[in-house]
mmCIF file of C-alpha atoms in Angstrom:
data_model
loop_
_atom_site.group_PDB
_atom_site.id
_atom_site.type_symbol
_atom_site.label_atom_id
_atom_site.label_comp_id
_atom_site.label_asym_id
_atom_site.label_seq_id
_atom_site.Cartn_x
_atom_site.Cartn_y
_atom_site.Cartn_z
ATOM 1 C CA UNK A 197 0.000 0.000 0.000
ATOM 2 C CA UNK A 198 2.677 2.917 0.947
ATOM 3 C CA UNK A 199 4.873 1.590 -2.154
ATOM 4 C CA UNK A 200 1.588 2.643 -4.405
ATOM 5 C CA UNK A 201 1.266 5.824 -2.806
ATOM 6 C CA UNK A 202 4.894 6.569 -2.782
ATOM 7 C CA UNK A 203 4.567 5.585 -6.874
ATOM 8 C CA UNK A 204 1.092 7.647 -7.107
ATOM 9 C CA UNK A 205 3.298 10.489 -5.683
ATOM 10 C CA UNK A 206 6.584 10.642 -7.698
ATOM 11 C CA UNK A 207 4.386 10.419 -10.873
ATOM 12 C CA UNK A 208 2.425 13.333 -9.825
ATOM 13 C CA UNK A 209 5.818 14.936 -9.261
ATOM 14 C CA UNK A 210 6.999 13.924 -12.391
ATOM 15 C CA UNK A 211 3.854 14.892 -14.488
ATOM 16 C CA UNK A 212 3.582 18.374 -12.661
ATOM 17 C CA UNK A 213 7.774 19.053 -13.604
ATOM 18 C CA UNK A 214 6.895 18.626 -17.291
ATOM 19 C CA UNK A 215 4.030 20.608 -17.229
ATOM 20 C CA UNK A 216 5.589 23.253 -15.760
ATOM 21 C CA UNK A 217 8.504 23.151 -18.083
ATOM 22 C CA UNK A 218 6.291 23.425 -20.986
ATOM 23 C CA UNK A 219 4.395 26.268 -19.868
ATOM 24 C CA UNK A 220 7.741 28.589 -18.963
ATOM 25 C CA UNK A 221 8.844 27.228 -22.334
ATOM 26 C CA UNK A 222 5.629 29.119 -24.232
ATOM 27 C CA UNK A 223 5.149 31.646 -21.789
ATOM 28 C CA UNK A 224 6.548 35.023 -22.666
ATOM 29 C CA UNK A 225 6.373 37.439 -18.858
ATOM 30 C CA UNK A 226 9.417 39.491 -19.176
ATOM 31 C CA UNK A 227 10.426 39.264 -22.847
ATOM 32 C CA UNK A 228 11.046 42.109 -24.789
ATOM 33 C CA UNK A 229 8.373 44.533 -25.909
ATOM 34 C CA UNK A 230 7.876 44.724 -29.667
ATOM 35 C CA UNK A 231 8.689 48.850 -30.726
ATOM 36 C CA UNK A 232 6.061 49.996 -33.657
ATOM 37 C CA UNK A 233 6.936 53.046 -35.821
ATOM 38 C CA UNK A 234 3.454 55.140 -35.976
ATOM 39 C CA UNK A 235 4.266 57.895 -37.772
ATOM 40 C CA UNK A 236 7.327 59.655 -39.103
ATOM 41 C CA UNK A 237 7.241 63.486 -40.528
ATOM 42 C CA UNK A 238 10.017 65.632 -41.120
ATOM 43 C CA UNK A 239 9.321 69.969 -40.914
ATOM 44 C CA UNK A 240 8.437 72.027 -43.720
ATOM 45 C CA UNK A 241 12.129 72.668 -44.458
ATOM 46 C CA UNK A 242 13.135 69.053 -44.032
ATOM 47 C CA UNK A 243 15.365 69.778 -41.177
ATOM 48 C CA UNK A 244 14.260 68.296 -38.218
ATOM 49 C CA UNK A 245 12.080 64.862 -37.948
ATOM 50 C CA UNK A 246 9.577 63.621 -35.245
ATOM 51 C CA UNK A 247 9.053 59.653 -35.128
ATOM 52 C CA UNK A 248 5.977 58.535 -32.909
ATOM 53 C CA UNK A 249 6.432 54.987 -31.653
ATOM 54 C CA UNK A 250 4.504 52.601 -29.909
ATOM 55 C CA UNK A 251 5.688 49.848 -27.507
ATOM 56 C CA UNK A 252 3.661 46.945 -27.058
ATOM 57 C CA UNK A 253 3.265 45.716 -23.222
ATOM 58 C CA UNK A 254 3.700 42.149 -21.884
ATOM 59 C CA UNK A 255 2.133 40.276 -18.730
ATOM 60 C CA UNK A 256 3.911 42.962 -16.092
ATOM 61 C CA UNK A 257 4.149 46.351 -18.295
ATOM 62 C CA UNK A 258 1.611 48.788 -20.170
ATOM 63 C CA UNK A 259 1.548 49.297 -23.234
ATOM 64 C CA UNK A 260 3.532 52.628 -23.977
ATOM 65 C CA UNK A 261 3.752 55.668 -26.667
ATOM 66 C CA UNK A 262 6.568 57.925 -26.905
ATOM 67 C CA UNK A 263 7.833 60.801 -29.176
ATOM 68 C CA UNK A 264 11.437 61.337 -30.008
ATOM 69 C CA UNK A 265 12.740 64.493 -32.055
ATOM 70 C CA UNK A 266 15.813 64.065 -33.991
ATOM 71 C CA UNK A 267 17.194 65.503 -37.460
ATOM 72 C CA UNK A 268 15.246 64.892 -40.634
ATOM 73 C CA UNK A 269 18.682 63.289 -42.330
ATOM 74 C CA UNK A 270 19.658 60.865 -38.970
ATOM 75 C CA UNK A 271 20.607 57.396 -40.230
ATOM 76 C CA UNK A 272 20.446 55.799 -36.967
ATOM 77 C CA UNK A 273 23.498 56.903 -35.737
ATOM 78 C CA UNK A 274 22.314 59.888 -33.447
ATOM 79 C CA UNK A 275 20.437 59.182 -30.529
ATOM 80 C CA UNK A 276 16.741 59.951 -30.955
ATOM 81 C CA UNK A 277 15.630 62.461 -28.106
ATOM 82 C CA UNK A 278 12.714 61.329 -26.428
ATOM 83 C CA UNK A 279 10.044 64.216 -25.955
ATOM 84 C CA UNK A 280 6.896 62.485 -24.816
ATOM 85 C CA UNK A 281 7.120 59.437 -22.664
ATOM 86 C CA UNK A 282 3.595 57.915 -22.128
ATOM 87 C CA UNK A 283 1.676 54.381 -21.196
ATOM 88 C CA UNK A 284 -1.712 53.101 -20.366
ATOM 89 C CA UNK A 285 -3.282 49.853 -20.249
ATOM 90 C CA UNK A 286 -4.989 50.049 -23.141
ATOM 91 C CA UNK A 287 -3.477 52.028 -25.803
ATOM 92 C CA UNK A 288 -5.041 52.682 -28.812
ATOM 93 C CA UNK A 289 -2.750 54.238 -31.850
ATOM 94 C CA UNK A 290 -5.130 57.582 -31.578
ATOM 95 C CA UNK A 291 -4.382 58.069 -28.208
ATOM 96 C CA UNK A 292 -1.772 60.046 -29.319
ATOM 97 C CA UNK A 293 -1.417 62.306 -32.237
ATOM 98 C CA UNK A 294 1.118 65.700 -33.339
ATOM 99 C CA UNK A 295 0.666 67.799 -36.334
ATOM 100 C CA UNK A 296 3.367 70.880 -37.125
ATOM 101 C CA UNK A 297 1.817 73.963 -36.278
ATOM 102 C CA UNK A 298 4.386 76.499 -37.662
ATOM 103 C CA UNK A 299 8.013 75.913 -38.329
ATOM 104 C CA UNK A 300 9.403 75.865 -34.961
ATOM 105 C CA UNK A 301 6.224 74.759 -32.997
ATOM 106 C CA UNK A 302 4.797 71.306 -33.054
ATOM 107 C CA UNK A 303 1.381 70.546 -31.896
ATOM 108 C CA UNK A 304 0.965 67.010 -29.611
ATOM 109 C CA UNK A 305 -2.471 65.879 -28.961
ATOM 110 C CA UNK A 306 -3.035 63.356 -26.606
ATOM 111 C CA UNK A 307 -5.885 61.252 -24.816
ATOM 112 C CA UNK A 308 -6.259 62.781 -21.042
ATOM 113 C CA UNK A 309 -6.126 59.598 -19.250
ATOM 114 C CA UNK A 310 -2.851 58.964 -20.045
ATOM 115 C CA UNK A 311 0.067 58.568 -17.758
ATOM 116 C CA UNK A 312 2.837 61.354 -18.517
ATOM 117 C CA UNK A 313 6.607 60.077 -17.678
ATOM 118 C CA UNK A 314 7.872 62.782 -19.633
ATOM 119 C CA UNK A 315 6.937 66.105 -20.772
ATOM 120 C CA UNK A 316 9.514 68.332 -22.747
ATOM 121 C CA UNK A 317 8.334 72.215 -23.902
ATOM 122 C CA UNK A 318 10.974 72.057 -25.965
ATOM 123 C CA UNK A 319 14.090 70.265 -27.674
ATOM 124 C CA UNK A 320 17.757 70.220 -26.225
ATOM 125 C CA UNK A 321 19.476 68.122 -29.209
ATOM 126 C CA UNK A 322 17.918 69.110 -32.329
ATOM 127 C CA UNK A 323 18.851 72.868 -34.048
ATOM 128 C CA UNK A 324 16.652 74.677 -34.581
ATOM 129 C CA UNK A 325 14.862 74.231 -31.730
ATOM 130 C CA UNK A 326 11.002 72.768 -31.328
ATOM 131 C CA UNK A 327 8.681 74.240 -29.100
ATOM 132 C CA UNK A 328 6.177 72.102 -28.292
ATOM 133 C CA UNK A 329 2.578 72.496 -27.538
ATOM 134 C CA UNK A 330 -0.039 69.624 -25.643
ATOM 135 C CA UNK A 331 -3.409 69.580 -25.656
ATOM 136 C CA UNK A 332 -5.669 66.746 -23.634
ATOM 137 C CA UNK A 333 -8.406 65.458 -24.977
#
């Protein structure tokens, strides 16, 4: 009788080690976030570019949208300067939007519920300079 049980038990064991193997095997909690280009537009004069991205969340992070600013002619090798960090749970691609109001002011419109990790008014890297406006919606 205890030999069965002992058996009963280190099969259990056994079956419940596999299972779990396959399951962290297929599971994806802390793998990277895939990073979607939105939108991409360069100013009137072609000399500075804003690139809207969106990262997709996983099991233990919200999804996320950020801005970056950089020159309209970067191939990859300057560092993009983030402008507008953002995330919520649910993101949709129009919670987020920018238009170029004039030359030198850019326009980002954004969805009021929101959370705001980072807020410039205006660009330190790029020349000339950006000033940006937000509006909540």
């Amino acid at each position: 009788m205890i030999k069965k049980i002992l058996i009963g038990i280190l099969l259990l064991g056994i079956i419940a080690f596999i299972v779990f193997t396959i399951f962290m095997a297929n599971f994806d909690m802390f793998g990277d976030s895939i990073k979607t280009e939105l939108k991409t537009e360069c100013d009137s004069k072609g000399l500075r570019k804003i690139i809207m991205t969106k990262i997709a969340g996983n099991a233990v992070t919200n999804a996320g949208m950020t801005i970056y600013a950089t020159d309209c002619e970067n191939n990859e090798e300057k560092e993009l300067e983030p402008i507008f960090i953002t995330d919520l749970a649910y993101l949709k691609n129009s919670d987020m939007k920018f238009e170029w109001k004039s030359f030198d002011t850019l326009v980002i419109r954004y969805n009021k519920e929101l959370r705001i990790f980072k807020q410039e008014t205006e660009s330190k890297t790029v020349n000339p300079k950006i000033i940006f406006e937000y509006i909540a919606e």
